[in-house]
């Protein structure tokens, strides 16, 4: 069987599984589970893979809702990554039901390539992309050891084989003040909410003097107990983003100073912690070229590789360890915003199902390229090895 015939076999297999994949995607969509609570979604995806001949390990790397499913043996090892966490309130407003199901569909279809030519296809279930970064922990704890290339496909408003993302870090803050009667004894109180609001406004002022692509945004998660008690406790979560790790480190300090300044001004004690560093995505362009060509055969208008980052993903942490891509597949018109109820609706629509199927097909066809053509796999690895210093494996924070 030549490569084109084998690609037809894997795409036919995705079509054969279509109704089951759509049912699985809709079931996850209708049962949204937020970061690290994806008990049902991870089990449904892992069980489906097990029923299709994969060897499944659940709860890998001390993450109960992560899993690894492998089929075949030997080299190359191609990892397809699944996400399945939802957002609070907007449910699957990022369409991770499609990401998870596309990875599973591509994995099942790629069995045909493994049966014909050898190698291994692996589906890795990666929880909590939206909040804590399951891949941050999976990458640190060795889940991608021995993997030769990794792919994930994200629903979007355009089709693109190569995207970029910003470095991100999460900041959790708490201010501790002193409760007092807000009218009777205000001079005895220390107002933790005022501290948080001053810091919030400080960030608003800072924003005028940061780089174009840098982002700072957050929410107040606790602001006091009652209007007549001076708030003794206030808390918030903020994300800080920049194009590189070095620029992020500069910005982090400036953001933290907004909180330190507010602490001094109000007398409220500050406690904070930084966590979940998402590395900027380093797309492997050789791999993206294969994926883009395959996606083009499905009649999609594949846009050129993104030059600068937008948003962030813990896939960045995978991309500094192994050659990786994070392509986008269109499921909604351009005017639809990600993380909105409209995007959640698209993730369960006919166009969403088409995105799922085409994403799975393009990944499965790319697995065929990597397994059937050793020279292509070599080119992907050479590009990865030639990356500029500081962007290799050691760059994961
Ligand atoms: Zn998202
Ligand atoms: Zn997402």
mmCIF file of C-alpha atoms and ligand atoms in Angstrom:
data_model
loop_
_atom_site.group_PDB
_atom_site.id
_atom_site.type_symbol
_atom_site.label_atom_id
_atom_site.label_comp_id
_atom_site.label_asym_id
_atom_site.label_seq_id
_atom_site.Cartn_x
_atom_site.Cartn_y
_atom_site.Cartn_z
ATOM 1 C CA UNK A 1 0.000 0.000 0.000
ATOM 2 C CA UNK A 2 1.482 3.396 -0.877
ATOM 3 C CA UNK A 3 1.220 6.495 1.290
ATOM 4 C CA UNK A 4 -1.806 7.943 -0.500
ATOM 5 C CA UNK A 5 -3.691 4.658 -0.196
ATOM 6 C CA UNK A 6 -2.872 4.470 3.483
ATOM 7 C CA UNK A 7 -4.078 8.049 3.975
ATOM 8 C CA UNK A 8 -7.360 7.061 2.314
ATOM 9 C CA UNK A 9 -7.617 4.100 4.695
ATOM 10 C CA UNK A 10 -7.178 6.279 7.809
ATOM 11 C CA UNK A 11 -9.592 8.972 6.631
ATOM 12 C CA UNK A 12 -12.165 6.275 5.784
ATOM 13 C CA UNK A 13 -11.703 4.954 9.313
ATOM 14 C CA UNK A 14 -12.482 8.411 10.782
ATOM 15 C CA UNK A 15 -15.630 8.494 8.628
ATOM 16 C CA UNK A 16 -16.581 5.020 9.860
ATOM 17 C CA UNK A 17 -16.267 6.211 13.474
ATOM 18 C CA UNK A 18 -17.939 9.586 12.830
ATOM 19 C CA UNK A 19 -21.248 8.958 14.566
ATOM 20 C CA UNK A 20 -19.552 7.519 17.672
ATOM 21 C CA UNK A 21 -17.073 10.402 17.806
ATOM 22 C CA UNK A 22 -19.837 12.993 17.463
ATOM 23 C CA UNK A 23 -21.848 11.262 20.194
ATOM 24 C CA UNK A 24 -18.765 11.297 22.479
ATOM 25 C CA UNK A 25 -18.071 14.969 21.727
ATOM 26 C CA UNK A 26 -21.679 15.941 22.483
ATOM 27 C CA UNK A 27 -21.710 13.907 25.686
ATOM 28 C CA UNK A 28 -18.611 15.760 26.934
ATOM 29 C CA UNK A 29 -20.136 19.048 25.776
ATOM 30 C CA UNK A 30 -23.338 18.383 27.729
ATOM 31 C CA UNK A 31 -21.425 17.432 30.889
ATOM 32 C CA UNK A 32 -18.903 20.269 31.250
ATOM 33 C CA UNK A 33 -16.265 19.636 33.923
ATOM 34 C CA UNK A 34 -13.737 22.300 34.909
ATOM 35 C CA UNK A 35 -9.987 21.917 35.389
ATOM 36 C CA UNK A 36 -8.896 18.760 37.240
ATOM 37 C CA UNK A 37 -12.532 17.711 37.719
ATOM 38 C CA UNK A 38 -12.843 16.039 34.303
ATOM 39 C CA UNK A 39 -13.671 12.649 35.797
ATOM 40 C CA UNK A 40 -16.357 11.680 33.288
ATOM 41 C CA UNK A 41 -14.738 13.110 30.169
ATOM 42 C CA UNK A 42 -11.345 11.523 30.818
ATOM 43 C CA UNK A 43 -12.946 8.141 31.574
ATOM 44 C CA UNK A 44 -15.172 8.252 28.468
ATOM 45 C CA UNK A 45 -12.217 9.028 26.190
ATOM 46 C CA UNK A 46 -9.864 6.506 27.824
ATOM 47 C CA UNK A 47 -12.523 3.766 27.824
ATOM 48 C CA UNK A 48 -13.269 4.374 24.153
ATOM 49 C CA UNK A 49 -9.582 3.937 23.338
ATOM 50 C CA UNK A 50 -9.368 0.801 25.461
ATOM 51 C CA UNK A 51 -12.360 -0.649 23.617
ATOM 52 C CA UNK A 52 -10.476 0.017 20.369
ATOM 53 C CA UNK A 53 -7.376 -1.940 21.365
ATOM 54 C CA UNK A 54 -5.257 0.692 23.100
ATOM 55 C CA UNK A 55 -3.325 -0.129 26.289
ATOM 56 C CA UNK A 56 -4.598 2.492 28.725
ATOM 57 C CA UNK A 57 -3.061 3.866 31.925
ATOM 58 C CA UNK A 58 -5.335 6.202 33.858
ATOM 59 C CA UNK A 59 -4.226 8.768 36.408
ATOM 60 C CA UNK A 60 -0.667 9.082 35.086
ATOM 61 C CA UNK A 61 1.907 11.433 36.665
ATOM 62 C CA UNK A 62 -0.193 11.781 39.827
ATOM 63 C CA UNK A 63 -2.971 13.520 37.911
ATOM 64 C CA UNK A 64 -6.219 11.558 38.422
ATOM 65 C CA UNK A 65 -7.864 12.879 35.232
ATOM 66 C CA UNK A 66 -4.820 12.411 32.963
ATOM 67 C CA UNK A 67 -4.308 9.235 30.923
ATOM 68 C CA UNK A 68 -2.039 7.643 28.390
ATOM 69 C CA UNK A 69 -3.271 5.200 25.737
ATOM 70 C CA UNK A 70 -0.773 3.405 23.480
ATOM 71 C CA UNK A 71 -1.130 1.275 20.388
ATOM 72 C CA UNK A 72 1.725 -0.537 18.651
ATOM 73 C CA UNK A 73 5.393 -0.634 19.548
ATOM 74 C CA UNK A 74 8.780 0.622 18.419
ATOM 75 C CA UNK A 75 9.607 3.848 16.624
ATOM 76 C CA UNK A 76 8.505 6.431 15.819
ATOM 77 C CA UNK A 77 6.242 7.273 18.748
ATOM 78 C CA UNK A 78 3.633 9.864 17.780
ATOM 79 C CA UNK A 79 1.604 11.489 20.570
ATOM 80 C CA UNK A 80 -1.843 12.963 19.930
ATOM 81 C CA UNK A 81 -2.968 15.157 22.778
ATOM 82 C CA UNK A 82 -6.490 15.373 24.137
ATOM 83 C CA UNK A 83 -7.924 18.209 26.218
ATOM 84 C CA UNK A 84 -11.388 18.015 27.752
ATOM 85 C CA UNK A 85 -11.705 20.642 30.495
ATOM 86 C CA UNK A 86 -14.511 23.190 30.375
ATOM 87 C CA UNK A 87 -14.717 26.801 31.588
ATOM 88 C CA UNK A 88 -16.740 27.947 34.582
ATOM 89 C CA UNK A 89 -20.143 29.340 33.468
ATOM 90 C CA UNK A 90 -19.517 29.142 29.680
ATOM 91 C CA UNK A 91 -18.998 25.361 29.642
ATOM 92 C CA UNK A 92 -17.219 24.231 26.476
ATOM 93 C CA UNK A 93 -16.644 27.810 25.307
ATOM 94 C CA UNK A 94 -13.163 26.766 24.191
ATOM 95 C CA UNK A 95 -14.380 23.615 22.433
ATOM 96 C CA UNK A 96 -12.150 21.172 24.297
ATOM 97 C CA UNK A 97 -14.798 18.483 23.729
ATOM 98 C CA UNK A 98 -13.648 18.636 20.085
ATOM 99 C CA UNK A 99 -9.943 18.525 20.992
ATOM 100 C CA UNK A 100 -10.399 15.386 23.079
ATOM 101 C CA UNK A 101 -12.580 13.596 20.571
ATOM 102 C CA UNK A 102 -10.427 14.564 17.560
ATOM 103 C CA UNK A 103 -7.350 13.105 19.280
ATOM 104 C CA UNK A 104 -9.223 9.898 20.046
ATOM 105 C CA UNK A 105 -10.595 9.673 16.492
ATOM 106 C CA UNK A 106 -7.150 10.303 14.980
ATOM 107 C CA UNK A 107 -5.598 7.720 17.309
ATOM 108 C CA UNK A 108 -8.136 5.049 16.391
ATOM 109 C CA UNK A 109 -7.724 5.767 12.667
ATOM 110 C CA UNK A 110 -3.921 5.786 12.920
ATOM 111 C CA UNK A 111 -4.016 2.183 14.185
ATOM 112 C CA UNK A 112 -4.314 1.226 10.508
ATOM 113 C CA UNK A 113 -0.970 2.892 9.775
ATOM 114 C CA UNK A 114 0.667 1.241 12.778
ATOM 115 C CA UNK A 115 -0.716 -2.167 11.727
ATOM 116 C CA UNK A 116 0.727 -1.700 8.241
ATOM 117 C CA UNK A 117 4.102 -0.159 9.064
ATOM 118 C CA UNK A 118 4.866 -0.412 12.796
ATOM 119 C CA UNK A 119 5.651 2.398 15.206
ATOM 120 C CA UNK A 120 3.425 3.590 18.023
ATOM 121 C CA UNK A 121 0.552 6.005 18.293
ATOM 122 C CA UNK A 122 -0.241 7.358 21.689
ATOM 123 C CA UNK A 123 -3.188 9.448 22.889
ATOM 124 C CA UNK A 124 -2.329 11.470 25.975
ATOM 125 C CA UNK A 125 -5.194 12.865 28.022
ATOM 126 C CA UNK A 126 -4.120 16.263 29.354
ATOM 127 C CA UNK A 127 -6.422 17.890 31.918
ATOM 128 C CA UNK A 128 -6.856 21.438 33.177
ATOM 129 C CA UNK A 129 -5.543 23.408 30.200
ATOM 130 C CA UNK A 130 -7.717 26.382 31.131
ATOM 131 C CA UNK A 131 -6.547 26.869 34.705
ATOM 132 C CA UNK A 132 -3.491 25.031 36.002
ATOM 133 C CA UNK A 133 -1.899 23.410 32.968
ATOM 134 C CA UNK A 134 -2.020 19.607 33.114
ATOM 135 C CA UNK A 135 0.706 19.498 30.459
ATOM 136 C CA UNK A 136 2.995 21.562 32.696
ATOM 137 C CA UNK A 137 2.987 18.665 35.183
ATOM 138 C CA UNK A 138 2.944 15.918 32.538
ATOM 139 C CA UNK A 139 5.972 17.498 30.829
ATOM 140 C CA UNK A 140 7.855 17.885 34.115
ATOM 141 C CA UNK A 141 7.026 14.335 35.208
ATOM 142 C CA UNK A 142 8.252 12.590 32.078
ATOM 143 C CA UNK A 143 5.008 11.792 30.235
ATOM 144 C CA UNK A 144 6.622 12.712 26.903
ATOM 145 C CA UNK A 145 9.863 10.723 27.282
ATOM 146 C CA UNK A 146 10.523 8.784 24.109
ATOM 147 C CA UNK A 147 7.930 10.707 22.077
ATOM 148 C CA UNK A 148 9.171 11.684 18.591
ATOM 149 C CA UNK A 149 6.445 14.189 17.685
ATOM 150 C CA UNK A 150 3.296 15.562 19.313
ATOM 151 C CA UNK A 151 0.139 17.087 17.841
ATOM 152 C CA UNK A 152 -3.045 18.639 19.147
ATOM 153 C CA UNK A 153 -5.796 20.337 17.143
ATOM 154 C CA UNK A 154 -7.773 23.248 18.610
ATOM 155 C CA UNK A 155 -11.147 24.506 17.328
ATOM 156 C CA UNK A 156 -10.996 28.079 16.066
ATOM 157 C CA UNK A 157 -12.526 30.536 13.618
ATOM 158 C CA UNK A 158 -9.888 29.906 10.915
ATOM 159 C CA UNK A 159 -7.897 26.931 9.645
ATOM 160 C CA UNK A 160 -4.189 27.135 10.339
ATOM 161 C CA UNK A 161 -1.476 24.477 10.556
ATOM 162 C CA UNK A 162 0.815 26.480 12.808
ATOM 163 C CA UNK A 163 -0.135 28.809 15.637
ATOM 164 C CA UNK A 164 1.928 30.576 18.279
ATOM 165 C CA UNK A 165 1.109 31.376 21.868
ATOM 166 C CA UNK A 166 2.337 33.692 24.608
ATOM 167 C CA UNK A 167 4.230 32.739 27.745
ATOM 168 C CA UNK A 168 1.867 32.822 30.707
ATOM 169 C CA UNK A 169 2.106 32.652 34.463
ATOM 170 C CA UNK A 170 -0.629 32.555 37.059
ATOM 171 C CA UNK A 171 -0.546 34.758 40.154
ATOM 172 C CA UNK A 172 -2.742 34.053 43.159
ATOM 173 C CA UNK A 173 -2.946 36.888 45.688
ATOM 174 C CA UNK A 174 -4.498 37.400 49.077
ATOM 175 C CA UNK A 175 -4.598 40.469 51.269
ATOM 176 C CA UNK A 176 -5.141 40.177 55.005
ATOM 177 C CA UNK A 177 -6.478 43.202 56.869
ATOM 178 C CA UNK A 178 -8.485 43.678 60.047
ATOM 179 C CA UNK A 179 -12.261 43.511 60.506
ATOM 180 C CA UNK A 180 -14.086 46.366 62.247
ATOM 181 C CA UNK A 181 -17.489 48.038 62.137
ATOM 182 C CA UNK A 182 -17.397 49.918 58.854
ATOM 183 C CA UNK A 183 -19.330 52.898 60.267
ATOM 184 C CA UNK A 184 -18.773 52.727 64.025
ATOM 185 C CA UNK A 185 -15.046 51.876 64.178
ATOM 186 C CA UNK A 186 -13.563 52.337 60.686
ATOM 187 C CA UNK A 187 -10.305 53.681 62.150
ATOM 188 C CA UNK A 188 -9.700 50.289 63.793
ATOM 189 C CA UNK A 189 -10.040 48.375 60.527
ATOM 190 C CA UNK A 190 -7.560 47.502 57.785
ATOM 191 C CA UNK A 191 -9.339 47.106 54.460
ATOM 192 C CA UNK A 192 -8.104 44.125 52.428
ATOM 193 C CA UNK A 193 -10.545 44.857 49.580
ATOM 194 C CA UNK A 194 -9.182 48.412 49.223
ATOM 195 C CA UNK A 195 -5.720 46.905 48.884
ATOM 196 C CA UNK A 196 -6.874 44.596 46.103
ATOM 197 C CA UNK A 197 -8.712 47.423 44.300
ATOM 198 C CA UNK A 198 -5.627 49.664 44.514
ATOM 199 C CA UNK A 199 -3.514 46.857 43.059
ATOM 200 C CA UNK A 200 -6.125 46.324 40.315
ATOM 201 C CA UNK A 201 -6.025 50.020 39.447
ATOM 202 C CA UNK A 202 -2.243 49.961 39.620
ATOM 203 C CA UNK A 203 -2.265 47.246 36.948
ATOM 204 C CA UNK A 204 -4.633 49.368 34.844
ATOM 205 C CA UNK A 205 -2.074 52.197 34.987
ATOM 206 C CA UNK A 206 0.812 49.851 34.268
ATOM 207 C CA UNK A 207 -0.960 48.533 31.175
ATOM 208 C CA UNK A 208 -0.300 51.811 29.324
ATOM 209 C CA UNK A 209 3.442 51.149 29.515
ATOM 210 C CA UNK A 210 3.826 47.523 28.547
ATOM 211 C CA UNK A 211 4.587 45.895 25.197
ATOM 212 C CA UNK A 212 1.840 45.520 22.599
ATOM 213 C CA UNK A 213 1.410 41.766 23.016
ATOM 214 C CA UNK A 214 1.736 41.705 26.792
ATOM 215 C CA UNK A 215 -1.403 40.956 28.768
ATOM 216 C CA UNK A 216 -2.346 41.274 32.438
ATOM 217 C CA UNK A 217 -5.865 40.371 33.518
ATOM 218 C CA UNK A 218 -7.545 38.988 36.555
ATOM 219 C CA UNK A 219 -10.569 38.568 38.759
ATOM 220 C CA UNK A 220 -11.376 39.276 42.381
ATOM 221 C CA UNK A 221 -12.498 35.977 43.882
ATOM 222 C CA UNK A 222 -13.171 37.225 47.382
ATOM 223 C CA UNK A 223 -14.021 40.776 48.413
ATOM 224 C CA UNK A 224 -15.396 40.679 51.939
ATOM 225 C CA UNK A 225 -18.285 39.339 53.982
ATOM 226 C CA UNK A 226 -20.777 42.147 54.593
ATOM 227 C CA UNK A 227 -21.154 45.826 53.745
ATOM 228 C CA UNK A 228 -20.937 46.854 57.401
ATOM 229 C CA UNK A 229 -17.705 44.948 58.148
ATOM 230 C CA UNK A 230 -14.342 46.299 56.959
ATOM 231 C CA UNK A 231 -13.157 43.428 54.699
ATOM 232 C CA UNK A 232 -10.406 41.532 56.506
ATOM 233 C CA UNK A 233 -9.696 39.238 53.581
ATOM 234 C CA UNK A 234 -9.613 39.721 49.824
ATOM 235 C CA UNK A 235 -8.310 37.392 47.138
ATOM 236 C CA UNK A 236 -7.806 37.301 43.394
ATOM 237 C CA UNK A 237 -6.269 35.402 40.492
ATOM 238 C CA UNK A 238 -4.311 37.146 37.740
ATOM 239 C CA UNK A 239 -2.662 35.947 34.533
ATOM 240 C CA UNK A 240 0.446 37.669 33.179
ATOM 241 C CA UNK A 241 1.471 37.040 29.555
ATOM 242 C CA UNK A 242 4.378 38.059 27.323
ATOM 243 C CA UNK A 243 6.025 36.909 24.105
ATOM 244 C CA UNK A 244 9.128 35.400 25.735
ATOM 245 C CA UNK A 245 10.105 34.012 29.095
ATOM 246 C CA UNK A 246 12.596 36.885 29.584
ATOM 247 C CA UNK A 247 9.937 39.530 28.901
ATOM 248 C CA UNK A 248 7.504 37.688 31.139
ATOM 249 C CA UNK A 249 10.026 37.760 33.990
ATOM 250 C CA UNK A 250 10.352 41.547 33.658
ATOM 251 C CA UNK A 251 6.602 42.060 33.567
ATOM 252 C CA UNK A 252 5.998 39.732 36.528
ATOM 253 C CA UNK A 253 8.033 41.982 38.789
ATOM 254 C CA UNK A 254 6.194 45.093 37.672
ATOM 255 C CA UNK A 255 2.820 43.449 38.260
ATOM 256 C CA UNK A 256 3.874 42.198 41.672
ATOM 257 C CA UNK A 257 4.968 45.715 42.602
ATOM 258 C CA UNK A 258 1.354 46.874 42.106
ATOM 259 C CA UNK A 259 0.351 44.478 44.887
ATOM 260 C CA UNK A 260 3.309 45.324 47.110
ATOM 261 C CA UNK A 261 2.598 49.044 46.750
ATOM 262 C CA UNK A 262 -1.060 48.538 47.648
ATOM 263 C CA UNK A 263 -0.032 46.495 50.667
ATOM 264 C CA UNK A 264 2.170 49.308 51.922
ATOM 265 C CA UNK A 265 -0.451 51.972 51.238
ATOM 266 C CA UNK A 266 -3.248 50.184 53.065
ATOM 267 C CA UNK A 267 -1.406 48.203 55.712
ATOM 268 C CA UNK A 268 -2.982 44.954 54.507
ATOM 269 C CA UNK A 269 -0.532 42.053 54.456
ATOM 270 C CA UNK A 270 0.092 40.477 51.051
ATOM 271 C CA UNK A 271 0.517 36.777 50.383
ATOM 272 C CA UNK A 272 1.052 35.562 46.839
ATOM 273 C CA UNK A 273 2.164 32.594 44.782
ATOM 274 C CA UNK A 274 3.181 32.159 41.150
ATOM 275 C CA UNK A 275 2.287 28.899 39.413
ATOM 276 C CA UNK A 276 1.553 27.170 36.098
ATOM 277 C CA UNK A 277 4.224 28.612 33.815
ATOM 278 C CA UNK A 278 3.083 28.044 30.201
ATOM 279 C CA UNK A 279 6.042 28.277 27.831
ATOM 280 C CA UNK A 280 5.486 30.122 24.538
ATOM 281 C CA UNK A 281 4.654 27.584 21.843
ATOM 282 C CA UNK A 282 7.530 26.658 19.571
ATOM 283 C CA UNK A 283 5.815 25.279 16.466
ATOM 284 C CA UNK A 284 7.742 22.738 14.387
ATOM 285 C CA UNK A 285 7.310 24.134 10.878
ATOM 286 C CA UNK A 286 8.274 20.904 9.111
ATOM 287 C CA UNK A 287 5.521 19.124 11.014
ATOM 288 C CA UNK A 288 3.099 21.998 10.374
ATOM 289 C CA UNK A 289 3.820 21.780 6.641
ATOM 290 C CA UNK A 290 2.742 18.130 6.596
ATOM 291 C CA UNK A 291 -0.375 18.862 8.622
ATOM 292 C CA UNK A 292 -1.253 21.887 6.462
ATOM 293 C CA UNK A 293 -0.933 19.876 3.230
ATOM 294 C CA UNK A 294 -3.145 17.137 4.671
ATOM 295 C CA UNK A 295 -5.708 19.651 5.907
ATOM 296 C CA UNK A 296 -5.712 21.266 2.450
ATOM 297 C CA UNK A 297 -6.780 17.951 0.866
ATOM 298 C CA UNK A 298 -9.949 18.122 3.000
ATOM 299 C CA UNK A 299 -10.989 21.293 1.175
ATOM 300 C CA UNK A 300 -10.041 23.684 3.938
ATOM 301 C CA UNK A 301 -8.440 27.065 3.315
ATOM 302 C CA UNK A 302 -5.289 26.737 5.409
ATOM 303 C CA UNK A 303 -3.844 30.136 6.376
ATOM 304 C CA UNK A 304 -0.072 30.700 6.584
ATOM 305 C CA UNK A 305 1.735 30.046 9.892
ATOM 306 C CA UNK A 306 1.081 32.612 12.620
ATOM 307 C CA UNK A 307 4.086 34.880 13.190
ATOM 308 C CA UNK A 308 3.288 36.169 16.651
ATOM 309 C CA UNK A 309 1.570 34.669 19.632
ATOM 310 C CA UNK A 310 -2.002 35.169 20.797
ATOM 311 C CA UNK A 311 -3.434 33.475 23.866
ATOM 312 C CA UNK A 312 -1.468 30.808 25.690
ATOM 313 C CA UNK A 313 -1.417 27.034 25.972
ATOM 314 C CA UNK A 314 0.343 24.482 28.106
ATOM 315 C CA UNK A 315 1.144 22.823 24.764
ATOM 316 C CA UNK A 316 4.064 25.284 24.843
ATOM 317 C CA UNK A 317 5.668 23.171 27.571
ATOM 318 C CA UNK A 318 5.382 20.089 25.352
ATOM 319 C CA UNK A 319 6.802 21.970 22.353
ATOM 320 C CA UNK A 320 10.100 22.671 24.118
ATOM 321 C CA UNK A 321 10.542 18.955 24.873
ATOM 322 C CA UNK A 322 9.559 17.338 21.563
ATOM 323 C CA UNK A 323 8.701 18.536 18.029
ATOM 324 C CA UNK A 324 5.099 19.721 18.271
ATOM 325 C CA UNK A 325 2.298 21.637 16.569
ATOM 326 C CA UNK A 326 -0.931 23.198 17.816
ATOM 327 C CA UNK A 327 -2.995 23.747 14.664
ATOM 328 C CA UNK A 328 -6.398 25.409 14.481
ATOM 329 C CA UNK A 329 -9.507 24.082 12.770
ATOM 330 C CA UNK A 330 -12.405 26.422 11.974
ATOM 331 C CA UNK A 331 -15.761 25.640 13.591
ATOM 332 C CA UNK A 332 -17.356 29.102 13.692
ATOM 333 C CA UNK A 333 -17.469 32.384 11.724
ATOM 334 C CA UNK A 334 -14.644 34.858 12.351
ATOM 335 C CA UNK A 335 -16.727 37.219 14.484
ATOM 336 C CA UNK A 336 -17.337 34.585 17.170
ATOM 337 C CA UNK A 337 -15.124 35.139 20.240
ATOM 338 C CA UNK A 338 -13.418 32.237 22.002
ATOM 339 C CA UNK A 339 -14.555 31.601 25.602
ATOM 340 C CA UNK A 340 -18.055 32.856 24.775
ATOM 341 C CA UNK A 341 -21.466 31.142 24.866
ATOM 342 C CA UNK A 342 -21.541 31.494 21.051
ATOM 343 C CA UNK A 343 -18.317 29.502 20.737
ATOM 344 C CA UNK A 344 -19.710 26.870 23.112
ATOM 345 C CA UNK A 345 -22.719 26.586 20.809
ATOM 346 C CA UNK A 346 -20.433 26.172 17.793
ATOM 347 C CA UNK A 347 -18.578 23.375 19.593
ATOM 348 C CA UNK A 348 -21.781 21.309 19.488
ATOM 349 C CA UNK A 349 -22.912 22.357 15.996
ATOM 350 C CA UNK A 350 -22.710 20.612 12.616
ATOM 351 C CA UNK A 351 -19.720 22.846 11.790
ATOM 352 C CA UNK A 352 -18.172 21.753 15.080
ATOM 353 C CA UNK A 353 -18.627 18.099 14.106
ATOM 354 C CA UNK A 354 -16.991 18.812 10.734
ATOM 355 C CA UNK A 355 -14.058 20.419 12.556
ATOM 356 C CA UNK A 356 -13.742 17.383 14.788
ATOM 357 C CA UNK A 357 -13.743 14.996 11.806
ATOM 358 C CA UNK A 358 -11.337 17.070 9.695
ATOM 359 C CA UNK A 359 -9.009 17.659 12.640
ATOM 360 C CA UNK A 360 -8.907 13.919 13.301
ATOM 361 C CA UNK A 361 -8.340 13.146 9.621
ATOM 362 C CA UNK A 362 -5.526 15.690 9.222
ATOM 363 C CA UNK A 363 -3.771 14.343 12.330
ATOM 364 C CA UNK A 364 -4.187 10.717 11.252
ATOM 365 C CA UNK A 365 -2.829 11.508 7.777
ATOM 366 C CA UNK A 366 0.132 13.290 9.369
ATOM 367 C CA UNK A 367 0.817 10.182 11.474
ATOM 368 C CA UNK A 368 0.940 8.247 8.163
ATOM 369 C CA UNK A 369 3.529 10.719 6.812
ATOM 370 C CA UNK A 370 5.680 10.389 9.935
ATOM 371 C CA UNK A 371 5.539 6.592 10.107
ATOM 372 C CA UNK A 372 5.803 5.887 6.378
ATOM 373 C CA UNK A 373 8.524 8.388 5.503
ATOM 374 C CA UNK A 374 11.589 8.193 7.778
ATOM 375 C CA UNK A 375 13.215 11.100 5.902
ATOM 376 C CA UNK A 376 10.274 13.318 6.882
ATOM 377 C CA UNK A 377 10.533 12.294 10.527
ATOM 378 C CA UNK A 378 14.252 13.095 10.336
ATOM 379 C CA UNK A 379 13.580 16.566 8.950
ATOM 380 C CA UNK A 380 11.123 17.272 11.787
ATOM 381 C CA UNK A 381 13.716 16.186 14.357
ATOM 382 C CA UNK A 382 16.513 18.154 12.718
ATOM 383 C CA UNK A 383 14.488 21.348 12.853
ATOM 384 C CA UNK A 384 13.823 20.723 16.529
ATOM 385 C CA UNK A 385 17.511 20.067 17.271
ATOM 386 C CA UNK A 386 18.567 23.217 15.413
ATOM 387 C CA UNK A 387 16.414 25.482 17.603
ATOM 388 C CA UNK A 388 18.193 28.532 19.037
ATOM 389 C CA UNK A 389 19.836 28.111 22.428
ATOM 390 C CA UNK A 390 17.526 28.620 25.355
ATOM 391 C CA UNK A 391 14.537 27.204 23.498
ATOM 392 C CA UNK A 392 15.408 23.554 24.016
ATOM 393 C CA UNK A 393 14.374 21.139 26.720
ATOM 394 C CA UNK A 394 16.017 23.181 29.452
ATOM 395 C CA UNK A 395 13.657 26.102 28.946
ATOM 396 C CA UNK A 396 10.723 24.551 30.825
ATOM 397 C CA UNK A 397 10.176 26.415 34.061
HETATM 398 ZN ZN1 LIG B 1 -9.462 28.341 26.282
HETATM 399 ZN ZN1 LIG B 2 -8.647 25.975 24.533
#
